[in-house]
Coordinates of C-alpha atoms and ligand atoms in Angstrom, one line a residue:
Chain A
M256 CA 146.4 30.2 149.3
R257 CA 144.0 32.5 151.1
A258 CA 145.1 35.5 153.2
A259 CA 143.7 34.0 156.4
D260 CA 145.8 30.8 155.8
D261 CA 148.7 33.0 155.2
V262 CA 148.4 34.7 158.6
E263 CA 147.9 31.4 160.3
L264 CA 150.8 29.8 158.6
R265 CA 153.0 32.7 159.4
S266 CA 152.1 32.7 163.0
E267 CA 152.7 28.9 163.2
I268 CA 156.1 29.3 161.7
E269 CA 157.0 32.2 163.9
Q270 CA 156.1 30.2 167.0
F271 CA 158.2 27.3 165.6
L272 CA 161.3 29.5 165.1
Y273 CA 160.9 31.1 168.5
H274 CA 160.6 27.6 170.0
E275 CA 163.8 26.5 168.2
A276 CA 165.6 29.6 169.5
W277 CA 164.4 28.9 173.0
L278 CA 165.6 25.3 173.0
L279 CA 169.1 26.6 171.9
D280 CA 169.2 29.3 174.6
Q281 CA 168.1 26.8 177.3
G282 CA 170.7 24.2 176.2
R283 CA 168.0 21.7 175.4
L284 CA 170.0 20.4 172.5
D285 CA 168.6 16.9 172.2
E286 CA 165.1 18.5 171.8
W287 CA 166.6 20.9 169.3
L288 CA 168.1 18.0 167.3
G289 CA 164.7 16.3 167.4
L290 CA 163.4 19.2 165.3
F291 CA 165.4 18.1 162.3
T292 CA 164.3 15.5 159.9
D293 CA 166.4 12.4 159.4
D294 CA 167.7 13.7 156.0
A295 CA 168.3 17.2 157.3
T296 CA 171.3 19.4 156.6
Y297 CA 172.6 22.2 158.8
W298 CA 174.7 24.6 156.8
I299 CA 176.8 27.7 157.6
P300 CA 178.5 28.7 154.3
L301 CA 182.0 30.0 154.3
Q302 CA 181.4 32.4 151.4
A303 CA 178.8 35.1 150.7
N304 CA 176.2 33.7 148.3
Q305 CA 177.9 30.3 148.3
A306 CA 176.1 28.1 145.8
D307 CA 177.1 24.7 147.0
P308 CA 178.3 22.9 150.1
L309 CA 180.0 20.0 148.3
T310 CA 182.7 21.8 146.3
T311 CA 183.3 24.8 148.5
S312 CA 184.3 24.5 152.1
S313 CA 181.8 25.5 154.8
I314 CA 182.1 26.8 158.4
V315 CA 179.6 24.0 159.1
Y316 CA 178.1 21.5 156.7
D317 CA 176.5 18.7 158.7
D318 CA 174.2 16.0 157.6
R319 CA 172.0 14.5 160.3
R320 CA 174.8 12.2 161.4
L321 CA 177.5 14.8 161.8
L322 CA 175.0 17.1 163.6
E323 CA 174.4 14.3 166.1
V324 CA 178.1 13.9 166.6
R325 CA 178.4 17.7 167.1
V326 CA 175.7 17.7 169.7
R327 CA 176.8 14.6 171.4
Q328 CA 180.4 15.8 171.7
L329 CA 179.6 18.4 174.3
R330 CA 178.3 15.8 176.8
H331 CA 181.9 14.4 177.0
P332 CA 183.7 15.5 180.2
R333 CA 186.7 16.6 178.2
A334 CA 184.9 18.7 175.5
H335 CA 187.5 21.4 176.1
A336 CA 186.2 24.1 173.8
R337 CA 182.6 23.5 174.8
I338 CA 182.9 23.3 178.6
P339 CA 181.6 25.6 179.9
A340 CA 179.0 25.8 177.1
P341 CA 178.5 29.3 175.8
R342 CA 175.4 31.1 177.2
T343 CA 173.4 32.6 174.3
V344 CA 170.5 34.7 173.3
H345 CA 169.1 33.9 169.8
Q346 CA 167.0 36.9 168.6
V347 CA 164.9 35.9 165.6
G348 CA 163.3 38.6 163.4
N349 CA 162.0 39.6 160.0
V350 CA 160.3 36.2 159.6
S351 CA 158.9 35.8 156.1
V352 CA 157.5 32.9 154.2
V353 CA 159.5 32.8 151.0
D354 CA 157.8 29.9 149.3
A355 CA 154.9 27.7 150.4
A356 CA 153.6 25.3 148.0
E357 CA 150.3 23.5 148.8
S358 CA 152.2 20.3 149.3
G359 CA 155.9 20.0 150.2
D360 CA 158.3 22.1 152.1
V361 CA 158.0 25.7 153.3
R362 CA 160.9 28.0 152.8
V363 CA 161.2 30.6 155.5
G364 CA 163.6 33.5 155.7
S365 CA 164.6 35.2 159.0
T366 CA 167.3 37.2 160.6
L367 CA 169.3 36.2 163.6
V368 CA 171.2 38.3 166.1
L369 CA 173.0 36.0 168.5
V370 CA 174.8 37.2 171.6
E371 CA 177.2 34.6 173.0
Y372 CA 179.1 34.6 176.2
R373 CA 181.9 32.2 177.2
R374 CA 184.9 32.5 179.5
E375 CA 185.1 36.3 179.9
R376 CA 184.3 36.9 176.3
Q377 CA 181.1 38.1 174.6
R378 CA 180.7 37.8 170.8
V379 CA 177.8 39.1 168.7
W380 CA 176.8 37.4 165.5
G381 CA 174.4 38.5 162.8
A382 CA 173.0 36.2 160.1
L383 CA 170.4 35.7 157.4
V384 CA 168.8 32.4 158.0
E385 CA 166.8 30.2 155.7
H386 CA 164.8 27.2 157.0
R387 CA 163.2 24.6 154.8
L388 CA 160.3 23.3 157.0
R389 CA 158.4 20.1 156.4
R390 CA 155.1 19.1 157.9
S391 CA 155.2 15.8 159.8
T392 CA 152.8 14.0 162.2
E393 CA 154.6 15.7 165.1
G394 CA 154.3 19.2 163.5
L395 CA 156.8 21.2 161.6
R396 CA 160.3 19.8 161.2
I397 CA 163.5 21.3 159.8
A398 CA 164.6 19.6 156.5
A399 CA 167.4 22.1 155.9
K400 CA 168.7 25.2 157.7
R401 CA 171.2 27.6 156.2
V402 CA 172.8 30.3 158.3
D403 CA 174.7 33.0 156.4
L404 CA 176.8 34.8 158.9
V405 CA 177.6 38.4 157.9
N406 CA 181.2 37.9 158.8
S407 CA 181.6 34.4 157.4
E408 CA 184.7 35.4 155.3
A409 CA 186.5 37.2 158.2
E410 CA 189.4 35.9 160.2
L411 CA 187.4 34.1 162.9
D412 CA 188.3 32.5 166.3
G413 CA 186.9 29.0 166.8
I414 CA 183.1 28.8 166.8
V415 CA 181.4 26.4 169.2
C416 CA 177.9 27.9 169.6
L417 CA 175.0 26.6 167.6
F418 CA 173.0 29.0 165.4
Chain B
M237 CA 218.1 41.5 173.8
N238 CA 221.6 40.3 173.1
I239 CA 222.7 37.1 171.4
Q240 CA 223.9 35.5 174.6
S241 CA 220.6 35.9 176.4
I242 CA 218.7 34.6 173.4
K243 CA 220.9 31.5 173.4
G244 CA 220.1 30.9 177.0
L245 CA 216.4 30.6 176.1
V246 CA 216.8 27.3 174.1
Q247 CA 218.4 24.3 175.8
P248 CA 218.5 20.7 174.6
D249 CA 215.3 19.5 176.2
R250 CA 213.6 22.8 177.2
V251 CA 212.9 26.4 176.2
H252 CA 212.1 29.4 178.2
R253 CA 208.5 30.5 178.2
A254 CA 209.6 34.0 177.0
V255 CA 209.8 32.6 173.5
Y256 CA 206.0 32.4 173.5
T257 CA 205.2 35.5 175.5
D258 CA 207.8 38.2 175.2
P259 CA 206.7 41.0 172.8
T260 CA 210.3 42.1 172.3
L261 CA 211.3 38.6 171.2
F262 CA 208.3 38.6 168.9
E263 CA 209.5 41.8 167.2
L264 CA 212.9 40.2 166.8
E265 CA 211.3 37.1 165.3
M266 CA 209.5 39.2 162.7
A267 CA 212.9 40.6 161.6
R268 CA 215.1 37.6 162.0
V269 CA 212.9 34.5 161.4
F270 CA 210.1 35.9 159.1
G271 CA 212.5 38.5 157.7
R272 CA 215.0 35.8 156.6
A273 CA 213.4 32.5 155.9
W274 CA 211.6 31.4 152.7
L275 CA 207.9 31.9 153.4
I276 CA 205.1 30.2 151.5
L277 CA 202.7 32.6 149.8
G278 CA 200.4 30.2 148.0
H279 CA 200.3 28.4 144.7
E280 CA 200.8 29.4 141.0
S281 CA 197.2 28.4 140.2
Q282 CA 196.2 31.6 142.1
V283 CA 198.0 33.7 139.5
R284 CA 197.6 31.7 136.4
S285 CA 197.4 34.5 133.8
P286 CA 199.0 37.9 133.4
G287 CA 197.2 40.4 135.6
D288 CA 196.1 37.9 138.1
F289 CA 196.9 38.7 141.7
F290 CA 196.2 37.9 145.3
T291 CA 197.1 39.6 148.6
T292 CA 198.5 38.0 151.6
R293 CA 201.1 38.6 154.4
M294 CA 204.7 37.6 154.9
G295 CA 204.8 37.6 158.6
R296 CA 203.1 40.9 159.2
E297 CA 204.3 42.4 156.0
P298 CA 201.3 43.0 153.6
V299 CA 202.1 41.9 150.1
I300 CA 200.5 41.6 146.6
V301 CA 201.5 38.5 144.6
T302 CA 201.0 39.2 140.9
R303 CA 201.6 37.6 137.5
H304 CA 203.2 40.3 135.4
T305 CA 202.8 40.7 131.7
D306 CA 206.1 39.0 131.1
G307 CA 204.8 35.9 132.8
S308 CA 206.9 36.2 135.9
V309 CA 205.5 36.2 139.5
R310 CA 206.2 39.4 141.4
V311 CA 205.8 40.0 145.1
L312 CA 205.2 43.6 146.0
V313 CA 204.8 45.3 149.3
N314 CA 201.2 46.5 149.6
R315 CA 202.1 50.1 150.6
C316 CA 202.0 53.1 148.3
A317 CA 205.4 54.7 147.6
H318 CA 203.9 58.1 148.0
R319 CA 202.5 58.5 151.5
G320 CA 201.9 55.0 152.5
A321 CA 198.3 54.0 151.9
R322 CA 197.6 50.4 151.3
V323 CA 197.3 50.1 147.5
C324 CA 195.3 46.9 147.0
E325 CA 192.3 46.0 149.2
T326 CA 191.0 43.0 147.2
A327 CA 191.8 39.5 148.3
A328 CA 192.2 38.3 144.7
G329 CA 191.4 39.3 141.2
T330 CA 192.7 40.4 137.8
T331 CA 193.9 43.9 136.9
A332 CA 196.2 45.8 134.6
E333 CA 197.4 48.2 137.3
F334 CA 197.0 49.2 140.9
V335 CA 195.6 52.6 141.5
C336 CA 196.2 54.1 145.0
A337 CA 193.0 55.5 146.5
Y338 CA 194.6 58.5 148.1
H339 CA 196.2 60.5 145.2
G340 CA 195.9 58.2 142.3
W341 CA 199.5 57.0 141.9
T342 CA 199.2 54.1 139.6
Y343 CA 201.5 51.0 139.5
G344 CA 201.9 48.2 137.0
T345 CA 201.7 44.5 137.9
D346 CA 205.5 44.7 138.3
G347 CA 205.1 47.5 140.9
R348 CA 206.6 50.1 138.6
L349 CA 205.1 53.6 138.9
A350 CA 203.2 54.0 135.6
R351 CA 201.8 57.5 136.2
L352 CA 200.8 60.0 138.8
P353 CA 198.8 63.2 138.8
L354 CA 200.6 66.6 138.2
P355 CA 203.9 65.0 137.4
D356 CA 205.5 68.4 136.8
G357 CA 205.3 69.3 140.5
Y358 CA 208.6 67.8 141.5
A359 CA 212.2 68.9 141.3
R360 CA 213.1 65.6 139.8
P361 CA 210.8 62.8 138.4
A362 CA 208.8 61.4 141.3
G363 CA 209.5 57.9 140.2
E364 CA 213.2 58.4 140.8
S365 CA 212.7 59.8 144.2
I366 CA 210.8 56.8 145.4
G367 CA 213.0 54.1 143.8
G368 CA 210.8 53.3 140.9
G369 CA 207.5 52.1 142.5
L370 CA 206.2 49.7 145.0
A371 CA 208.9 48.0 147.1
R372 CA 209.6 44.6 145.7
V373 CA 210.2 41.5 147.9
P374 CA 213.8 40.6 146.8
R375 CA 213.6 36.9 146.3
V376 CA 210.7 34.9 144.8
E377 CA 210.9 31.2 143.8
A378 CA 208.6 28.3 143.2
Y379 CA 208.9 24.6 143.9
R380 CA 206.5 22.4 141.9
G381 CA 204.1 25.3 141.6
F382 CA 204.2 26.3 145.3
L383 CA 205.2 30.0 145.6
F384 CA 207.7 31.1 148.2
A385 CA 209.4 34.5 148.8
S386 CA 212.0 35.8 151.2
L387 CA 212.3 39.3 152.5
A388 CA 216.0 38.9 152.7
E389 CA 218.3 39.9 149.8
H390 CA 220.6 36.9 150.5
G391 CA 220.1 33.4 151.7
P392 CA 220.0 29.8 150.5
P393 CA 218.1 29.0 147.3
L394 CA 214.7 27.6 147.8
A395 CA 215.6 24.1 146.8
E396 CA 218.4 24.0 149.4
F397 CA 216.1 25.5 152.0
L398 CA 213.4 22.8 151.5
G399 CA 216.0 20.0 151.3
P400 CA 214.5 16.6 151.7
L401 CA 211.1 18.2 152.5
R402 CA 210.8 18.6 148.8
T403 CA 209.6 15.0 148.7
S404 CA 206.4 16.0 150.4
F405 CA 205.7 18.6 147.8
D406 CA 206.5 16.1 145.1
D407 CA 204.0 13.7 146.8
F408 CA 201.4 16.5 146.7
V409 CA 201.7 17.1 143.0
E410 CA 202.4 13.5 141.9
R411 CA 199.0 12.5 143.1
A412 CA 197.3 14.5 140.3
P413 CA 196.6 12.4 137.3
D414 CA 197.5 15.4 135.1
G415 CA 200.6 16.1 137.3
E416 CA 199.2 19.4 138.4
V417 CA 197.2 20.7 141.4
E418 CA 195.2 23.9 141.8
V419 CA 193.8 25.9 144.7
A420 CA 190.0 25.6 144.9
G421 CA 187.0 25.5 147.2
G422 CA 187.6 28.6 149.4
V423 CA 189.9 29.4 152.2
F424 CA 189.3 29.0 156.0
K425 CA 190.8 31.8 158.1
H426 CA 190.9 30.7 161.6
A427 CA 192.5 32.6 164.5
Y428 CA 193.5 32.1 168.0
Q429 CA 194.9 34.1 171.0
G430 CA 198.2 32.4 171.1
N431 CA 201.8 32.4 169.7
W432 CA 202.4 31.4 166.1
K433 CA 204.7 28.6 167.1
L434 CA 202.0 26.7 169.0
V435 CA 200.2 25.6 165.8
L436 CA 203.4 24.4 164.1
E437 CA 204.4 22.4 167.2
N438 CA 200.9 20.8 167.3
H439 CA 200.6 19.5 163.8
N440 CA 203.2 16.7 164.2
D441 CA 202.3 16.1 167.9
T442 CA 200.9 12.6 167.9
V443 CA 200.3 12.4 171.7
H444 CA 197.7 15.2 171.7
P445 CA 194.8 13.7 169.7
A446 CA 193.8 11.2 172.3
F447 CA 193.4 14.0 174.8
V448 CA 192.6 17.2 172.9
H449 CA 190.2 15.3 170.6
A450 CA 188.8 12.9 173.2
S451 CA 185.3 14.3 172.9
S452 CA 185.0 14.1 169.1
I453 CA 186.5 10.7 169.2
W454 CA 184.0 9.5 171.8
A455 CA 181.1 11.1 169.9
A456 CA 182.2 9.5 166.6
R457 CA 182.6 6.1 168.1
Q458 CA 178.9 5.9 168.9
E459 CA 177.9 6.4 165.3
P460 CA 176.8 3.3 163.4
A461 CA 178.5 2.9 160.0
A462 CA 177.1 5.2 157.4
A463 CA 175.6 4.3 154.1
E464 CA 178.0 4.1 151.2
G465 CA 178.7 7.5 149.8
A466 CA 177.3 9.4 152.8
Y467 CA 178.8 12.9 153.1
S468 CA 179.5 12.4 156.8
E469 CA 181.7 9.4 156.1
I470 CA 184.9 11.3 155.7
G471 CA 184.4 13.5 158.8
V472 CA 183.4 10.6 161.1
R473 CA 186.4 8.5 159.9
Q474 CA 188.8 11.3 160.5
M475 CA 187.5 11.8 164.1
L476 CA 187.9 8.0 164.7
Q477 CA 191.4 8.0 163.3
N478 CA 192.4 10.5 166.0
G479 CA 191.5 7.8 168.5
A480 CA 194.0 5.3 167.1
P481 CA 195.8 3.2 169.7
W482 CA 199.2 4.2 171.0
E483 CA 201.0 1.6 169.0
V484 CA 199.8 3.3 165.8
W485 CA 201.3 6.6 166.9
E486 CA 204.5 5.1 168.2
N487 CA 205.0 3.4 164.9
T488 CA 204.3 6.4 162.8
G489 CA 207.4 7.8 161.0
L490 CA 208.4 11.3 162.1
W491 CA 211.3 12.9 160.3
V492 CA 213.1 16.2 160.8
A493 CA 215.4 18.1 158.4
G494 CA 217.4 21.3 158.3
Y495 CA 215.8 24.7 158.7
G496 CA 213.2 23.4 161.1
H497 CA 211.2 21.3 158.7
S498 CA 209.5 18.0 159.6
W499 CA 207.0 15.5 158.3
M500 CA 205.0 12.5 159.4
A501 CA 204.6 9.4 157.3
D502 CA 203.7 5.7 157.3
Y503 CA 200.4 6.6 159.0
H504 CA 196.8 6.5 158.3
D505 CA 195.7 3.4 156.3
D506 CA 192.0 3.9 156.8
S507 CA 190.3 2.3 153.8
R508 CA 188.0 5.1 152.9
L509 CA 190.1 8.2 153.7
V510 CA 193.2 7.3 151.8
A511 CA 193.4 7.5 148.1
A512 CA 195.4 4.4 147.7
L513 CA 193.0 1.7 148.2
A514 CA 190.3 -0.4 146.6
H515 CA 187.4 1.7 147.5
P516 CA 185.0 2.1 144.6
A517 CA 185.1 5.9 144.7
F518 CA 188.8 5.7 143.9
A519 CA 188.8 3.2 141.0
E520 CA 188.4 5.8 138.4
Y521 CA 191.0 8.0 140.0
R522 CA 193.5 5.2 140.2
A523 CA 192.9 4.4 136.5
A524 CA 193.5 8.0 135.6
L525 CA 196.7 8.0 137.5
E526 CA 197.9 4.8 135.9
Q527 CA 197.4 6.4 132.5
R528 CA 200.2 8.8 133.3
L529 CA 202.4 6.7 135.6
G530 CA 201.7 3.1 134.8
P531 CA 200.4 0.6 137.4
E532 CA 203.7 0.5 139.3
G533 CA 204.1 4.2 139.3
A534 CA 200.6 4.8 140.5
A535 CA 201.0 2.2 143.2
R536 CA 204.2 3.9 144.4
V537 CA 202.5 7.3 144.5
L538 CA 199.4 6.0 146.3
G539 CA 201.4 3.9 148.7
E540 CA 203.0 7.0 150.2
L541 CA 201.3 7.7 153.5
R542 CA 202.2 11.2 154.5
W543 CA 200.4 13.2 157.0
N544 CA 201.4 16.7 158.1
S545 CA 204.5 18.2 156.5
I546 CA 205.9 21.5 158.0
A547 CA 208.1 24.0 156.1
Y548 CA 209.2 26.1 159.0
P549 CA 208.2 28.9 159.9
N550 CA 204.9 29.5 158.1
C551 CA 203.8 26.5 156.2
S552 CA 202.0 23.2 157.1
F553 CA 200.5 21.0 154.5
M554 CA 198.9 17.6 153.9
S555 CA 199.9 16.2 150.5
Q556 CA 197.7 13.2 150.8
F557 CA 194.6 15.2 151.7
R558 CA 195.3 18.3 149.5
Q559 CA 195.4 20.8 152.3
L560 CA 197.8 23.8 152.8
R561 CA 197.9 26.0 155.9
V562 CA 199.7 29.3 155.9
V563 CA 200.6 30.7 159.4
H564 CA 200.4 34.4 159.9
P565 CA 201.7 35.8 163.1
I566 CA 199.8 38.9 164.2
A567 CA 201.2 39.6 167.7
V568 CA 203.0 37.6 170.3
D569 CA 199.7 36.2 171.4
R570 CA 197.6 36.3 168.2
T571 CA 197.9 34.1 165.1
V572 CA 195.8 33.6 162.0
V573 CA 196.0 30.5 159.9
Y574 CA 194.7 30.4 156.3
A575 CA 193.8 26.9 155.1
Y576 CA 193.4 26.1 151.4
S577 CA 192.2 23.0 149.6
F578 CA 193.5 21.8 146.3
R579 CA 192.0 20.0 143.3
L580 CA 193.9 17.2 141.7
R581 CA 193.8 18.0 138.0
G582 CA 192.5 15.1 136.0
A583 CA 190.9 13.3 139.0
P584 CA 187.2 12.6 139.2
E585 CA 185.2 15.3 140.9
R586 CA 184.3 12.8 143.6
M587 CA 187.9 13.2 144.9
F588 CA 187.5 16.9 145.3
R589 CA 184.3 16.5 147.2
D590 CA 186.2 14.2 149.6
T591 CA 188.8 17.0 149.9
I592 CA 186.1 19.5 150.9
A593 CA 184.5 17.1 153.4
F594 CA 187.9 16.5 154.9
S595 CA 188.8 20.3 155.1
N596 CA 185.5 21.0 156.8
V597 CA 186.3 18.6 159.6
V598 CA 190.1 19.2 159.9
N599 CA 190.4 23.0 159.1
G600 CA 186.8 24.3 159.6
T601 CA 186.5 27.2 162.0
A602 CA 183.6 25.5 163.7
S603 CA 184.9 21.9 163.3
P604 CA 184.3 19.5 166.2
V605 CA 188.0 18.7 165.9
L606 CA 189.8 22.0 165.2
T607 CA 188.0 24.0 167.8
D608 CA 189.5 21.8 170.5
D609 CA 193.0 22.4 169.1
L610 CA 192.4 26.2 169.1
E611 CA 191.1 26.0 172.7
V612 CA 194.3 24.3 173.8
Y613 CA 196.5 26.8 172.1
E614 CA 194.8 29.5 174.0
R615 CA 195.0 27.7 177.3
T616 CA 198.7 27.1 176.6
Q617 CA 199.3 30.8 175.9
Q618 CA 197.5 31.6 179.2
G619 CA 199.4 29.1 181.2
L620 CA 202.7 30.3 179.8
G621 CA 201.9 33.7 181.3
A622 CA 202.4 32.3 184.7
R623 CA 205.6 33.3 186.4
G624 CA 205.9 30.4 188.8
S625 CA 207.7 28.3 186.3
D626 CA 209.9 29.4 183.4
W627 CA 210.6 26.3 181.4
V628 CA 208.7 24.4 178.7
F629 CA 209.8 20.8 178.7
L630 CA 210.4 19.2 175.2
G631 CA 212.3 16.1 176.3
R632 CA 210.2 13.3 174.8
G633 CA 212.5 11.1 172.8
Q634 CA 215.5 13.3 173.4
G635 CA 218.8 11.5 172.9
R636 CA 217.2 8.7 171.1
D637 CA 216.7 10.2 167.6
L638 CA 218.2 8.3 164.8
P639 CA 220.2 9.7 161.9
D640 CA 218.5 8.8 158.6
R641 CA 218.9 9.3 154.8
E642 CA 219.8 12.6 153.3
G643 CA 220.9 14.2 156.6
T644 CA 217.5 13.8 158.2
R645 CA 216.8 12.5 161.6
R646 CA 214.0 10.3 162.7
G647 CA 212.3 10.1 166.0
R648 CA 212.8 6.6 167.5
S649 CA 209.0 6.7 167.9
G650 CA 206.4 8.8 166.2
T651 CA 205.6 10.3 169.6
S652 CA 209.0 12.0 169.9
E653 CA 209.1 15.7 170.4
V654 CA 212.0 15.8 168.0
H655 CA 210.1 18.0 165.6
I656 CA 209.7 20.8 168.2
R657 CA 213.4 20.6 169.3
N658 CA 214.3 20.8 165.6
Q659 CA 212.1 23.9 165.1
F660 CA 213.9 25.6 168.1
A661 CA 217.3 24.6 166.7
A662 CA 216.4 26.5 163.5
W663 CA 214.8 29.3 165.5
L664 CA 218.0 29.8 167.4
E665 CA 220.1 29.9 164.2
Y666 CA 217.8 32.6 162.7
M667 CA 217.7 34.6 165.9
T668 CA 221.4 34.6 166.5
A669 CA 222.8 34.8 163.0
E670 CA 224.7 38.1 162.3
S671 CA 222.9 39.1 159.1
Ligands
FES719 S1 199.5 57.8 149.3 FE1 199.2 56.7 147.5 S2 198.9 58.2 146.0 FE2 199.3 59.3 147.8
FE2_720 FE1 194.6 18.3 166.8

């Protein structure tokens, strides 16, 4: 891959991640969900360096179907923990293309600082994020997203915001 | 607070809100309830070999649970006998000794002081002055591999304390084809701004799911059936089960026993969630279980439909779904719950994957289900701070409970609040007993 392509790809990916963050901060969650492929997974491991989502518990491990349930839930008038929805700022940084084969998915690393406010309480989250992005006719799509919270192993109050 | 005024807080069908909000009562609870009862620590598989240890709390007391070289399990207070530093900072591991970070006093896995620097600097041996080493929790016992300890020198033996609730632990272990279970798959640590009793009162509350979990039930109902073997199947089915009609909850069995214990049974016959049925994923498991128990024995074990069991005051578990929750009170309005999963030894790996999928949806810190429970605990704690009304009403089913086998009582319906009244009866005994 030539250097010029590199710059182009990097900038395309950055724009994509910023757009994803913007959708989350605007509460445009159906559009956010639309960024994921049908076979996507959305994973927030419980343990540092967790190898596997199937034999170790995870703070979140959603296939596309569970992710839809999660997003749909907050439209119910009695979604107690999610009404009011948290207001958030997703700050994406340190974007780097980890792995980009000519064909196939692009692995992208980034950092996330998230400030969340809900009901008189502000929380700050930090995470290392990895996206596996896939090209489709509508542009880039998320085939897998992994969010490693720096405090994933801490004693944590309930988490309702999306990362 | 004197005995008479404590007695006034608990009445047959109501309790005073102070039991959830008063910091003075909380301190008394730590001494009299958590300082007296048998508390669950974990499971023997966490300290399988000599030198293995894990750290946890008994109430607020930090402890180290170790397997000593002689094979016994010791429970040591995690506090240096010299000038008080915490001795062990690691959640779990294997070691020959514990070395204090401050001045290097070093303890064996039985807590005995093995050595210290400059031992000549004392008028008499330092070990003597400090009573030998780390303080030891006086009573430690196990039931079917589940480790308990009590901070009190005297009290009923564990088997008597558990009473008929032992059958729920039996159910937990009997389900393993090898007759053994082990902790595996990580531990959730979820916290809420509310009193420790709220979570124990909720786990056998069968009226709450329809309201607390309304949004996840509604969201799950719109999902078409998943492909066979899909990961989400377990989670979606559990959300749907929360939306069972009233007659299911009314007909659920709800038992209470001495010392505040309770359990729910005869519930939950979903054909994919429950390990009893003809689902292809379970065929291999059932065969393995039949190897040990024979077809009738296996059918008996798999036909047991228990849901939550509570060993008051710090343990809530699900034998059928291989989950154990340990309740740690932190302050009158702050609680942390550790949730463990277990592997059935000898069962196909597929069973354990189901356990993990189940734990993510039932005990996960960001679960669409659990987060609504936590939210309601916090709202309850806030509401109970109001001075306009002092009483918490627990009257559902009161006066209609039925005496049952082995000294247990059963709610006439599964929606009875008998389990909460029973917890407060035990609470009152602990809180007002002389010693
Ligand atoms: S406090 Fe532990 S060695 Fe001094
Ligand atoms: Fe619940």
